[in-house]
GROMACS .gro file of C-alpha atoms in nm:
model
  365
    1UNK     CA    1   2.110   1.120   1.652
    2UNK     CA    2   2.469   1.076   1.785
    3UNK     CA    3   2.775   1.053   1.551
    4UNK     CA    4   2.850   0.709   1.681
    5UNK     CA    5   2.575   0.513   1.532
    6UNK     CA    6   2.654   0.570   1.170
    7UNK     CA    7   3.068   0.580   1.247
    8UNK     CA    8   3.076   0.244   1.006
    9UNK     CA    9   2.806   0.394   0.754
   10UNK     CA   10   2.958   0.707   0.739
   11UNK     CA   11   3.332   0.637   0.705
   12UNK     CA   12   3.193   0.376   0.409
   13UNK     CA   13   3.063   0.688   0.242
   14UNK     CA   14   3.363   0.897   0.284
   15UNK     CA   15   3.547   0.618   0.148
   16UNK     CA   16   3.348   0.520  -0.167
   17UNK     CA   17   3.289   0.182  -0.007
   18UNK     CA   18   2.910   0.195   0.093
   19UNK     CA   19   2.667  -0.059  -0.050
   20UNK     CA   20   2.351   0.100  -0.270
   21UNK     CA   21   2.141  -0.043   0.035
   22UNK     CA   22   2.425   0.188   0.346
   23UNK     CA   23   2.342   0.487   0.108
   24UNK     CA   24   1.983   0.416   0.122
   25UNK     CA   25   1.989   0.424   0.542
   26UNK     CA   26   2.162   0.715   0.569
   27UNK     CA   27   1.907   0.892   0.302
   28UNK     CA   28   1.654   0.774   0.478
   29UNK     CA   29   1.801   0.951   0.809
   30UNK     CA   30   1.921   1.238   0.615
   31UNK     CA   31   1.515   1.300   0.523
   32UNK     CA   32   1.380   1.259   0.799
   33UNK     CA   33   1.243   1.594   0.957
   34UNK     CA   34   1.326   1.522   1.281
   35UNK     CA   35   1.738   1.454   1.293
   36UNK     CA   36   1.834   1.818   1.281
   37UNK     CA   37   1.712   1.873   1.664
   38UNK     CA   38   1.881   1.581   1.803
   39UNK     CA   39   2.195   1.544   1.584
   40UNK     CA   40   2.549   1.722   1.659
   41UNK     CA   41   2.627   1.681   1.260
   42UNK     CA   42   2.681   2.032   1.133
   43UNK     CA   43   2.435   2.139   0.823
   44UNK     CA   44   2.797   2.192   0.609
   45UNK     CA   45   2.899   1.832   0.708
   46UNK     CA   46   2.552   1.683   0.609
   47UNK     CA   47   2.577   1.905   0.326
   48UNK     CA   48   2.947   1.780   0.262
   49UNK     CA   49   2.832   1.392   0.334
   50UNK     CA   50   2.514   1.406   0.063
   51UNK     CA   51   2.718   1.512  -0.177
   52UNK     CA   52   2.934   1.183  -0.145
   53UNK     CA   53   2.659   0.976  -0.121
   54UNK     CA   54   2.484   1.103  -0.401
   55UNK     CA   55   2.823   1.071  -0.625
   56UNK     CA   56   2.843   0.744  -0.555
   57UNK     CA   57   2.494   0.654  -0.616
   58UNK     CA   58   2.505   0.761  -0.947
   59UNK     CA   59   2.848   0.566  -1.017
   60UNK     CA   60   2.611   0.234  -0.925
   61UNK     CA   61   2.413   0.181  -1.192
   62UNK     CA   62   2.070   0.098  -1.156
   63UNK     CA   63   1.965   0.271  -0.797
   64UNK     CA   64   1.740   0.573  -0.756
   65UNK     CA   65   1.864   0.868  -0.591
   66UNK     CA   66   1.459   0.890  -0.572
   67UNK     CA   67   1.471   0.638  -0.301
   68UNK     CA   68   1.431   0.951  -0.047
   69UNK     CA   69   1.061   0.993  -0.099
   70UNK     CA   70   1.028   0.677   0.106
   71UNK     CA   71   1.205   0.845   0.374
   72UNK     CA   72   1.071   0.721   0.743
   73UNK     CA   73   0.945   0.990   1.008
   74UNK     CA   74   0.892   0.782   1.328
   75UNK     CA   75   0.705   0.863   1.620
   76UNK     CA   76   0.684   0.667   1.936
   77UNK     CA   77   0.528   0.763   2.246
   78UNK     CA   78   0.420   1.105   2.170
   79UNK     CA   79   0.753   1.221   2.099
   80UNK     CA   80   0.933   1.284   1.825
   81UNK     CA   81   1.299   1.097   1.814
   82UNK     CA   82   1.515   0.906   1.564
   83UNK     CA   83   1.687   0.596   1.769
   84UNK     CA   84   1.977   0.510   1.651
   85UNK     CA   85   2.065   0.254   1.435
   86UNK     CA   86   2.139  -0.093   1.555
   87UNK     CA   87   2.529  -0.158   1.445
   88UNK     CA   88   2.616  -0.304   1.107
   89UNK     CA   89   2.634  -0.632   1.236
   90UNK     CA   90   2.271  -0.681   1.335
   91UNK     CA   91   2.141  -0.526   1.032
   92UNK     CA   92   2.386  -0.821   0.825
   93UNK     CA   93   2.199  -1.056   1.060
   94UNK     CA   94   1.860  -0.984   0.883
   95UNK     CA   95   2.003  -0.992   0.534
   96UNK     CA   96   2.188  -1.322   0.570
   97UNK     CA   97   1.821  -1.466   0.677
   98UNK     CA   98   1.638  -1.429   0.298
   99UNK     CA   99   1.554  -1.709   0.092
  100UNK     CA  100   1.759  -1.780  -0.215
  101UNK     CA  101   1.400  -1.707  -0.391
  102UNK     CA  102   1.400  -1.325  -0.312
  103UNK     CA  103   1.121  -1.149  -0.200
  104UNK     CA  104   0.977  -0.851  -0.378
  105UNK     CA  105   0.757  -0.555  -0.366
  106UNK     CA  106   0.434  -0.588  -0.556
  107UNK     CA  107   0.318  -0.500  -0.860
  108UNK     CA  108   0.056  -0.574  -1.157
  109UNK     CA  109  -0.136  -0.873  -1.153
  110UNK     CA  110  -0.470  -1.003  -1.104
  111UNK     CA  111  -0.685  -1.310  -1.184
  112UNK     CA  112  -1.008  -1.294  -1.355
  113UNK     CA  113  -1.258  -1.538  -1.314
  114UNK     CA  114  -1.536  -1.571  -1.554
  115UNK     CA  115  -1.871  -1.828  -1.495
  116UNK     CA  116  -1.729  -1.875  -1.153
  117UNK     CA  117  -1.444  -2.204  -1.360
  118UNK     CA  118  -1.176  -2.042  -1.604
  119UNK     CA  119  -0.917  -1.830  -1.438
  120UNK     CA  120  -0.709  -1.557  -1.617
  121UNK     CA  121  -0.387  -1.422  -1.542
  122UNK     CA  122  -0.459  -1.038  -1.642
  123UNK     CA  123  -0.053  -0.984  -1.582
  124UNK     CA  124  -0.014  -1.241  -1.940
  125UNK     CA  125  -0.212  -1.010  -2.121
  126UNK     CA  126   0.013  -0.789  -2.424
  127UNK     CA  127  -0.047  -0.429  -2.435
  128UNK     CA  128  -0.325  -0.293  -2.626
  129UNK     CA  129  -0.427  -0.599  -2.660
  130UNK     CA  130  -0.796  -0.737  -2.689
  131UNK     CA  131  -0.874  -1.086  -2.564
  132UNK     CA  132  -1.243  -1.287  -2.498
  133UNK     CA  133  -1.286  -1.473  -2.273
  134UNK     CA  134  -1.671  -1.660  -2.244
  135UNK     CA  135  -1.904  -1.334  -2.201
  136UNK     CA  136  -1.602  -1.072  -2.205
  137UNK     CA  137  -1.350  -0.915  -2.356
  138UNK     CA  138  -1.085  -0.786  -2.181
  139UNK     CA  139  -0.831  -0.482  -2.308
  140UNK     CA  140  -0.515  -0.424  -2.114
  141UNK     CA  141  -0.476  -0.080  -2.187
  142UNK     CA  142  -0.127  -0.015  -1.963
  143UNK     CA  143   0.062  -0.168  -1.706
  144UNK     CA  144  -0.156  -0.145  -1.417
  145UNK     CA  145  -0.539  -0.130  -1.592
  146UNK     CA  146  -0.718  -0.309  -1.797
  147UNK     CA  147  -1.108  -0.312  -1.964
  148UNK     CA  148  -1.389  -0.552  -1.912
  149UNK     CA  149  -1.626  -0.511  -2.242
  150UNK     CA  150  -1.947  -0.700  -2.253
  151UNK     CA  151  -1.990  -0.902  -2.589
  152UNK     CA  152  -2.300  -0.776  -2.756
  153UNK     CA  153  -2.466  -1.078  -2.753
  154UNK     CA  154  -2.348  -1.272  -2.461
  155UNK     CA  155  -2.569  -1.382  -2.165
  156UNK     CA  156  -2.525  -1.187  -1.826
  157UNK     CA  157  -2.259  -1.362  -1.612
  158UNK     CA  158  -2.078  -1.252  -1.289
  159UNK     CA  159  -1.722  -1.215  -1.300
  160UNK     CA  160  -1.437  -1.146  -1.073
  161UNK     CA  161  -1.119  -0.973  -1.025
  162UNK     CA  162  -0.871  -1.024  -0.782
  163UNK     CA  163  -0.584  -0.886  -0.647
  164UNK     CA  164  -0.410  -1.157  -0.519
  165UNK     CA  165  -0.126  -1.064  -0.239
  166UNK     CA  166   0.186  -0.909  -0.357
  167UNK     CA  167  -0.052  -0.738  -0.659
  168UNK     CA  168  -0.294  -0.432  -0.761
  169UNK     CA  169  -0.467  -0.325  -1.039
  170UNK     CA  170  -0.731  -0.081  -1.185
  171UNK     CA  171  -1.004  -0.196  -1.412
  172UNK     CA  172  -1.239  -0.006  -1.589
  173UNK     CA  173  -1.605  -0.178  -1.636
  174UNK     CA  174  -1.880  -0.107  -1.890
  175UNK     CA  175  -2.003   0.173  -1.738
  176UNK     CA  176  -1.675   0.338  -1.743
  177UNK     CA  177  -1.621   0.367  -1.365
  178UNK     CA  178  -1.276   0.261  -1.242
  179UNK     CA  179  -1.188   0.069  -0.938
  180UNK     CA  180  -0.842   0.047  -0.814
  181UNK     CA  181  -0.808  -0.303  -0.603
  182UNK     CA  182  -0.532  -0.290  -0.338
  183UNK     CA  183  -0.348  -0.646  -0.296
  184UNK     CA  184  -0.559  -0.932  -0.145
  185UNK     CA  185  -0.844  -0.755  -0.255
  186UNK     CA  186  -1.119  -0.882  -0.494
  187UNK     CA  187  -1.445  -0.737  -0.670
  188UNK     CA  188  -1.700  -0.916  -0.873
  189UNK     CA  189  -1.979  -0.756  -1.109
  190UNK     CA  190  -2.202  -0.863  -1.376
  191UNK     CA  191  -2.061  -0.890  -1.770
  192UNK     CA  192  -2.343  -0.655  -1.818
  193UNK     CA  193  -2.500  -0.380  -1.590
  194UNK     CA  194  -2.920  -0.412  -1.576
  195UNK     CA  195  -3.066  -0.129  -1.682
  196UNK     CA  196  -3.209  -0.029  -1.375
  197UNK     CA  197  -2.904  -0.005  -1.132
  198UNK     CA  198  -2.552  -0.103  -1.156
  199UNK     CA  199  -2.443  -0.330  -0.871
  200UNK     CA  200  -2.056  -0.438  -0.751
  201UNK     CA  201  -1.937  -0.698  -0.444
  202UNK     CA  202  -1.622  -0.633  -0.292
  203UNK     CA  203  -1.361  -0.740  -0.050
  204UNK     CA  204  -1.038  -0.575   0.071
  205UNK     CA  205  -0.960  -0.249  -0.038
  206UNK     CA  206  -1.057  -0.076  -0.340
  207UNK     CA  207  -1.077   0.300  -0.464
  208UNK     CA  208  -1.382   0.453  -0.675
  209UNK     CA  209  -1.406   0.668  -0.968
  210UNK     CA  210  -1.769   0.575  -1.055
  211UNK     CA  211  -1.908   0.728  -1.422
  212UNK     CA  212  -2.192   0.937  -1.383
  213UNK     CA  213  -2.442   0.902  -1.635
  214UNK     CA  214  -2.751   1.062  -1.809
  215UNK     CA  215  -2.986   0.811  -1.690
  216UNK     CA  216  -2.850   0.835  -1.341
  217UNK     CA  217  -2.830   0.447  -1.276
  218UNK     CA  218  -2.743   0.420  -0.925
  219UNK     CA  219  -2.429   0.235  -0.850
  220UNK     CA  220  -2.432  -0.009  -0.531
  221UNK     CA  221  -2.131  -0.149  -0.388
  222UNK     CA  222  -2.206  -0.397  -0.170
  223UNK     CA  223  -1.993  -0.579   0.138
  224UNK     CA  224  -2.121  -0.822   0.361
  225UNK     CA  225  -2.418  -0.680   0.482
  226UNK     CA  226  -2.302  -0.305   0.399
  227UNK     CA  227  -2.417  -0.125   0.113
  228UNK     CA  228  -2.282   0.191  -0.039
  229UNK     CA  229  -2.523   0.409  -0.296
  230UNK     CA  230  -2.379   0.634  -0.554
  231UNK     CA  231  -2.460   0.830  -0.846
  232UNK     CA  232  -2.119   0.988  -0.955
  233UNK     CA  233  -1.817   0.991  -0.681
  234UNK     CA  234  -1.497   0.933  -0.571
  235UNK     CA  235  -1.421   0.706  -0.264
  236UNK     CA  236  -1.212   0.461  -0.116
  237UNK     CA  237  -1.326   0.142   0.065
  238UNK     CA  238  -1.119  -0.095   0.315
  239UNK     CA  239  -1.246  -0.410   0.477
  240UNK     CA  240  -0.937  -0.488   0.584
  241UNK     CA  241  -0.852  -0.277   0.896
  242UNK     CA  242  -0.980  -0.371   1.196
  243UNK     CA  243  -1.334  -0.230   1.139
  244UNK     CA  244  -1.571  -0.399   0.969
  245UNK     CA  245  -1.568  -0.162   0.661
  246UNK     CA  246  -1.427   0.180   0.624
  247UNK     CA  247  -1.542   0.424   0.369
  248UNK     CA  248  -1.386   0.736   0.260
  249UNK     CA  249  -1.546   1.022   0.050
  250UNK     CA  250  -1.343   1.249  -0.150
  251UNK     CA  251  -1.600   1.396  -0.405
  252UNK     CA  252  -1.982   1.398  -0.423
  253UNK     CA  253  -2.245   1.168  -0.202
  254UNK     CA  254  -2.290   0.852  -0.114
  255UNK     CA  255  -2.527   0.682   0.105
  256UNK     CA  256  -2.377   0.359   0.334
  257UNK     CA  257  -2.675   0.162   0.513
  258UNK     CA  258  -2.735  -0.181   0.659
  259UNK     CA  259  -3.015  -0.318   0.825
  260UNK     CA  260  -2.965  -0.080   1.114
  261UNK     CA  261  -2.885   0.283   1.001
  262UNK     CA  262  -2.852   0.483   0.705
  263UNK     CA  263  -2.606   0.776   0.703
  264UNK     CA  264  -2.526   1.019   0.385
  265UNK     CA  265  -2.186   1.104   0.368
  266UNK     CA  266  -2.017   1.433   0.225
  267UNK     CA  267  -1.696   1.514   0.119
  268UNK     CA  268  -1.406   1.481   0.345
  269UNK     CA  269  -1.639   1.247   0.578
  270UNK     CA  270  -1.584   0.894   0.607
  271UNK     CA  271  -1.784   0.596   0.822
  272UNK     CA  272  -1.627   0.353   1.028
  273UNK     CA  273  -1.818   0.022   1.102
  274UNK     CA  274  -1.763  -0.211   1.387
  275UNK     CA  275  -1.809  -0.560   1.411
  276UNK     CA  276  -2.105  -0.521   1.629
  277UNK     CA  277  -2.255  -0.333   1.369
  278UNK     CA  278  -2.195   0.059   1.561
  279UNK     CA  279  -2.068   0.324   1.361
  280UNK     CA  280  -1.922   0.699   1.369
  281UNK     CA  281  -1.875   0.930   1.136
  282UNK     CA  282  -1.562   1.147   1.089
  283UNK     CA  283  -1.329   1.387   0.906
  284UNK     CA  284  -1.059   1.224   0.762
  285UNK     CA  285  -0.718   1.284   0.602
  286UNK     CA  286  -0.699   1.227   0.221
  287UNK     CA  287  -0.351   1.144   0.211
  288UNK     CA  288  -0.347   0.865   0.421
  289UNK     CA  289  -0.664   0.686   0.301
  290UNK     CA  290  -0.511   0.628  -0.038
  291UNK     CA  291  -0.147   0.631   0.068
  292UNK     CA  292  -0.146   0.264  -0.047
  293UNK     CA  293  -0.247   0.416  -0.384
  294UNK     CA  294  -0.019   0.677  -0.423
  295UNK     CA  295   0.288   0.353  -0.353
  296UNK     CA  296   0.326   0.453  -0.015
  297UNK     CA  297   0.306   0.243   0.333
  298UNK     CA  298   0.119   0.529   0.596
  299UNK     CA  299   0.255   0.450   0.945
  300UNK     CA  300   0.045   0.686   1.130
  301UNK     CA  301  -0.109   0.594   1.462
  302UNK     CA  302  -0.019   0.236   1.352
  303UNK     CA  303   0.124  -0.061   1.604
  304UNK     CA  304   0.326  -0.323   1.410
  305UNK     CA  305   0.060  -0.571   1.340
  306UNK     CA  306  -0.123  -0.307   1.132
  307UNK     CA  307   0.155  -0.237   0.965
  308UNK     CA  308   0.299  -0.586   0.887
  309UNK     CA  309  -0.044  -0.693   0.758
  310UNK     CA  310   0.003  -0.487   0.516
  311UNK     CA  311   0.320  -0.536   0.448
  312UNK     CA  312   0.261  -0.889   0.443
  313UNK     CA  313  -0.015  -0.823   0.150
  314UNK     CA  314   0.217  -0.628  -0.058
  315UNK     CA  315   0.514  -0.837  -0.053
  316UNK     CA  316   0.307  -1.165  -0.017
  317UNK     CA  317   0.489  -1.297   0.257
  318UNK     CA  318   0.328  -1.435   0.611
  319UNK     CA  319   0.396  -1.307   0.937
  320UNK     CA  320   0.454  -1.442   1.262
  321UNK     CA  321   0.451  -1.269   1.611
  322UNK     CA  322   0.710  -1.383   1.920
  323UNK     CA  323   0.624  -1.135   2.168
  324UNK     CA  324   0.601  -0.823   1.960
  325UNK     CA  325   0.554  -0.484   2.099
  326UNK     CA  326   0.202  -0.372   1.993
  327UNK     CA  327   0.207  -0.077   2.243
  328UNK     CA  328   0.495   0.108   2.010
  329UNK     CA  329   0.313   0.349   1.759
  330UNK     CA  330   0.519   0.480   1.427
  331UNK     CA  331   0.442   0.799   1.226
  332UNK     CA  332   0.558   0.874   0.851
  333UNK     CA  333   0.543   0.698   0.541
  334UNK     CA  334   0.774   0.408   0.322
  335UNK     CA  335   0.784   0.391  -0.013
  336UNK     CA  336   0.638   0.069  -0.109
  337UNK     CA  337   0.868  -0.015  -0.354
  338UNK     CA  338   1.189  -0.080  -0.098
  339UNK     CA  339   1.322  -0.385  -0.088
  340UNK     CA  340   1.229  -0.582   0.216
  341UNK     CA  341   1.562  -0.577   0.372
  342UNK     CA  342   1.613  -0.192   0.417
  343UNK     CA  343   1.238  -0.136   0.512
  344UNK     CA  344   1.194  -0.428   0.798
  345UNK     CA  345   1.577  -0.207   0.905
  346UNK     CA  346   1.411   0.105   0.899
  347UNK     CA  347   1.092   0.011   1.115
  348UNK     CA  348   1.361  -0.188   1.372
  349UNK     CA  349   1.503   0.164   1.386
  350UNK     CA  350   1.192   0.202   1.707
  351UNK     CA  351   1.291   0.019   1.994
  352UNK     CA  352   1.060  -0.284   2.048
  353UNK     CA  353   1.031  -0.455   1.760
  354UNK     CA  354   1.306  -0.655   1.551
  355UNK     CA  355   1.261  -0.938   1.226
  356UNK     CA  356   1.377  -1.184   1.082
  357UNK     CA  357   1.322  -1.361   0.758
  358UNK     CA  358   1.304  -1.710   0.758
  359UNK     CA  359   1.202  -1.806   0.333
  360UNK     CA  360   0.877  -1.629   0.277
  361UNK     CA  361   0.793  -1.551   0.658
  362UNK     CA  362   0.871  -1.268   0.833
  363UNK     CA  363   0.899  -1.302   1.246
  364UNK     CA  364   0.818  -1.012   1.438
  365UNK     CA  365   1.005  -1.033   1.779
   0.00000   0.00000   0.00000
């Protein structure tokens, strides 16, 4: 990186004058791994310049100095590089384009549905707290999970959870397995498992922690015409990319089938299924199949569509494409809890793609 692009940035910081959201671009460079081959600062003068910017962080209240594990590591074209900032005055340029309703990273919410009618805001729920609803009660247990008990003499009903966009949640059913439901992501199960098998529809993303138990009911999630078996596992599921499903096993076995194959996966294995109904099997990396888990955007391998849908999901915002560059491919991760200004600045960092926010859309140009 060359002095010049963070001149304004930096002589803000040396001043005492730079905004919470300056600090937070030069942190992010700061982090990055790759700067220190291609910048002419000095370690004593980065040293020098992060101590400034982390005493006047902690003069403002209210901002994390934490904001650096959402650092961004971009790669483009094989090559490792930071491009320098676009000047002050472009950056402004996105800003002065959000909607007086701001737009916000996710959080916890969900909507139950119960008898396929009533629908239940599970974010309106109190804190150990225990509410019925028809065939169910329902226990929010902390801010991000919530229980589904069957009444003891209620009928067996399907229900459903989802995540809408801009959302997650966990949920823990009878059984005492727990699913994790990305945004835009739903799941729908019976008030009470049969006693013969224990069966859950999805759609979106979702990650498994499913109960094993002494009378070894099998559990059977089911998507489209996709089926995973399990006894007692962990895995992660995704709909959304731009296979037909993807699933990821991090402990014990399942078994994914449809009507044309039947593979057993082990640990560290995951299947991908096309559209046309092919598959492969592979290793994968554990870190980035539940990055969206651990609050975390992964941009490896990733063009910009892939990464503004999900994006788009989190914030629950739409977005539009004027001639975007889907050749450019970014490496790294952002936190998913920036706000949308400094991460939309961070991406444009990569030559080829720029935003701007026009109310609740975002245009990719």
């Amino acid at each position: 990186m060359k002095r010049r692009s963070f001149n304004k940035i930096i002589e803000k910081i040396i001043n005492k004058k730079a905004s919470s959201q300056e600090v937070e671009i030069f942190d992010e460079w700061l982090n990055s791994i790759n700067h220190k081959s291609n910048s002419d600062w000095s370690d004593h003068e980065l040293e020098l310049l992060s101590e400034k910017a982390l005493q006047q962080v902690n003069s403002k209240r209210g901002f994390r100095w934490a904001y650096a594990a959402g650092a961004a590591i971009l790669l483009i074209i094989g090559t490792w590089l930071f491009i320098p900032k676009p000047n002050l005055d472009e950056f402004q340029s996105i800003k002065q384009q959000v909607s007086s309703e701001p737009i916000k990273a996710g959080g916890f919410n969900g909507l139950l549905t119960t008898h396929g009618k009533e629908s239940i805001s599970l974010a309106s729920l109190q804190l150990d707290s225990l509410y019925v609803f028809e065939d169910v009660q329902v226990e929010r247990l902390d801010s991000g999970l919530v229980r589904i008990i069957p009444l003891p003499s209620s009928q067996v009903s399907w229900q459903e959870i989802r995540a809408p966009k801009g959302a997650n949640l966990a949920v823990i059913l009878e059984d005492g397995s727990k699913i994790t439901l990305n945004a835009n992501s739903m799941i729908s199960f019976p008030s009470r498992f049969d006693p013969n098998g224990r069966e859950v529809v999805m759609e979106g993303e979702a990650f498994f922690e499913v109960q094993k138990e002494k009378t070894r009911r099998p559990f059977e999630v089911r998507s489209g015409q996709n089926v995973i078996n399990v006894l007692g596992t962990k895995f992660n599921v995704n709909t959304k990319s731009e296979n037909e499903m993807q699933a990821s096993l991090y402990e014990g076995r399942i078994q994914v089938s449809n009507g044309n194959f039947r593979v057993v996966l082990d640990p560290g294995k995951e299947i991908l299924i096309a559209k046309n109904g092919t598959y492969q099997v592979q290793i994968f990396d554990k870190n980035k199949s539940t990055a969206w888990k651990a609050g975390v955007f992964d941009l490896k391998g990733k063009n910009i569509k892939q990464i503004m849908k999900e994006v788009g999901d989190w914030y629950n915002v739409e977005v539009e494409y004027l001639n975007a560059d889907t050749n450019v491919k970014y490496m790294g991760e952002l936190s998913k809890f920036s706000n949308i200004e400094t991460l939309l600045e961070t991406i444009s960092l990569v030559k080829g793609n720029q935003f701007e926010i026009k109310e609740r859309r975002i245009i990719v140009k």
